[in-house]
DNA sequence: GCCAACGTTGGC
DNA sequence: GCCAACGTTGGC
């Protein structure tokens, strides 16, 4: 089989909860705790080698701060069975888990973030779901063209 | 299946 | 704190 081009994604996290520096220290992480079906379904489409922008949300300023890479896919999210976790799901059965997620590795932190303000200046809602006001998706697919434009901006800052 | 009420996200 | 934009829930 010919090697596949990587797909691009954007994943949001609040830096107070889990930020790019946490990932840099850990080197890799299981992206658990996602409880939104559309976001989960996007995660199920991920392939090893896919590139993922790390977006800091609910902070000042919000924006893309780094890059990650998918290293494993379709892993059971353990927090759904953990009664102590805020992500515990009593409806999920071990024989048929509802929630799964990928494992991601740290690739880089950009010298300067690409802020939401700059993203809004560069892209419009048709191009990038992210800029839709009130968007609640924490996992967002990014077309290759847009990803390349984002990378181009980030590497030319 | 419809839809109103409610809850959450997250920028501002 | 406000509120837009959803997703979820539950009565019918």
PDB file of N, CA and C (backbone and C1' of nucleotides) in Angstrom, chain A residues 12 55 58 116 135-136, chain B residues 7-12:
ATOM      1  N   UNK A  12      -8.860  21.403  20.589  1.00  0.00           N
ATOM      2  CA  UNK A  12      -8.876  22.482  21.579  1.00  0.00           C
ATOM      3  C   UNK A  12      -8.710  21.930  22.975  1.00  0.00           C
ATOM      4  N   UNK A  55      -4.815  23.930  19.979  1.00  0.00           N
ATOM      5  CA  UNK A  55      -5.445  25.241  20.151  1.00  0.00           C
ATOM      6  C   UNK A  55      -5.755  25.458  21.624  1.00  0.00           C
ATOM      7  N   UNK A  58     -10.436  29.400  25.692  1.00  0.00           N
ATOM      8  CA  UNK A  58     -10.899  29.988  26.955  1.00  0.00           C
ATOM      9  C   UNK A  58      -9.740  30.597  27.750  1.00  0.00           C
ATOM     10  N   UNK A 116      -6.605  33.664  17.648  1.00  0.00           N
ATOM     11  CA  UNK A 116      -7.921  33.602  17.000  1.00  0.00           C
ATOM     12  C   UNK A 116      -8.188  34.881  16.205  1.00  0.00           C
ATOM     13  N   UNK A 135     -18.861  28.050  18.105  1.00  0.00           N
ATOM     14  CA  UNK A 135     -18.527  26.665  17.781  1.00  0.00           C
ATOM     15  C   UNK A 135     -18.120  25.902  19.043  1.00  0.00           C
ATOM     16  N   UNK A 136     -18.713  24.733  19.217  1.00  0.00           N
ATOM     17  CA  UNK A 136     -18.475  23.979  20.442  1.00  0.00           C
ATOM     18  C   UNK A 136     -17.663  22.728  20.193  1.00  0.00           C
TER      19      UNK A 136
ATOM     20  P    DG B   7     -30.629  23.612  33.200  1.00  0.00           P
ATOM     21  O5'  DG B   7     -29.409  23.129  32.304  1.00  0.00           O
ATOM     22  C5'  DG B   7     -29.267  21.751  31.978  1.00  0.00           C
ATOM     23  C4'  DG B   7     -27.994  21.561  31.188  1.00  0.00           C
ATOM     24  C3'  DG B   7     -26.805  22.341  31.748  1.00  0.00           C
ATOM     25  O3'  DG B   7     -25.652  21.512  31.728  1.00  0.00           O
ATOM     26  C1'  DG B   7     -27.187  22.971  29.493  1.00  0.00           C
ATOM     27  P    DT B   8     -24.260  22.024  32.260  1.00  0.00           P
ATOM     28  O5'  DT B   8     -23.486  22.316  30.895  1.00  0.00           O
ATOM     29  C5'  DT B   8     -23.400  21.292  29.929  1.00  0.00           C
ATOM     30  C4'  DT B   8     -22.555  21.784  28.778  1.00  0.00           C
ATOM     31  C3'  DT B   8     -21.279  22.503  29.218  1.00  0.00           C
ATOM     32  O3'  DT B   8     -20.208  21.956  28.474  1.00  0.00           O
ATOM     33  C1'  DT B   8     -22.526  23.863  27.717  1.00  0.00           C
ATOM     34  P    DT B   9     -18.705  22.393  28.777  1.00  0.00           P
ATOM     35  O5'  DT B   9     -18.363  23.280  27.504  1.00  0.00           O
ATOM     36  C5'  DT B   9     -18.643  22.772  26.218  1.00  0.00           C
ATOM     37  C4'  DT B   9     -18.368  23.861  25.210  1.00  0.00           C
ATOM     38  C3'  DT B   9     -17.053  24.610  25.434  1.00  0.00           C
ATOM     39  O3'  DT B   9     -16.365  24.604  24.209  1.00  0.00           O
ATOM     40  C1'  DT B   9     -18.857  26.134  25.231  1.00  0.00           C
ATOM     41  P    DG B  10     -14.828  24.897  24.109  1.00  0.00           P
ATOM     42  O5'  DG B  10     -14.802  26.469  23.960  1.00  0.00           O
ATOM     43  C5'  DG B  10     -15.323  27.055  22.785  1.00  0.00           C
ATOM     44  C4'  DG B  10     -15.422  28.529  23.016  1.00  0.00           C
ATOM     45  C3'  DG B  10     -14.193  29.143  23.715  1.00  0.00           C
ATOM     46  O3'  DG B  10     -13.828  30.296  23.014  1.00  0.00           O
ATOM     47  C1'  DG B  10     -16.147  29.867  24.722  1.00  0.00           C
ATOM     48  P    DG B  11     -12.352  30.793  22.870  1.00  0.00           P
ATOM     49  O5'  DG B  11     -12.606  32.106  22.038  1.00  0.00           O
ATOM     50  C5'  DG B  11     -13.473  32.075  20.918  1.00  0.00           C
ATOM     51  C4'  DG B  11     -14.313  33.325  20.869  1.00  0.00           C
ATOM     52  C3'  DG B  11     -13.533  34.618  21.100  1.00  0.00           C
ATOM     53  O3'  DG B  11     -13.995  35.581  20.179  1.00  0.00           O
ATOM     54  C1'  DG B  11     -15.299  34.475  22.674  1.00  0.00           C
ATOM     55  P    DC B  12     -13.116  36.871  19.859  1.00  0.00           P
ATOM     56  O5'  DC B  12     -13.797  37.973  20.773  1.00  0.00           O
ATOM     57  C5'  DC B  12     -15.160  38.338  20.509  1.00  0.00           C
ATOM     58  C4'  DC B  12     -15.696  39.084  21.682  1.00  0.00           C
ATOM     59  C3'  DC B  12     -14.737  40.124  22.253  1.00  0.00           C
ATOM     60  O3'  DC B  12     -15.005  41.392  21.647  1.00  0.00           O
ATOM     61  C1'  DC B  12     -16.016  38.983  23.944  1.00  0.00           C
TER      62       DC B  12
END
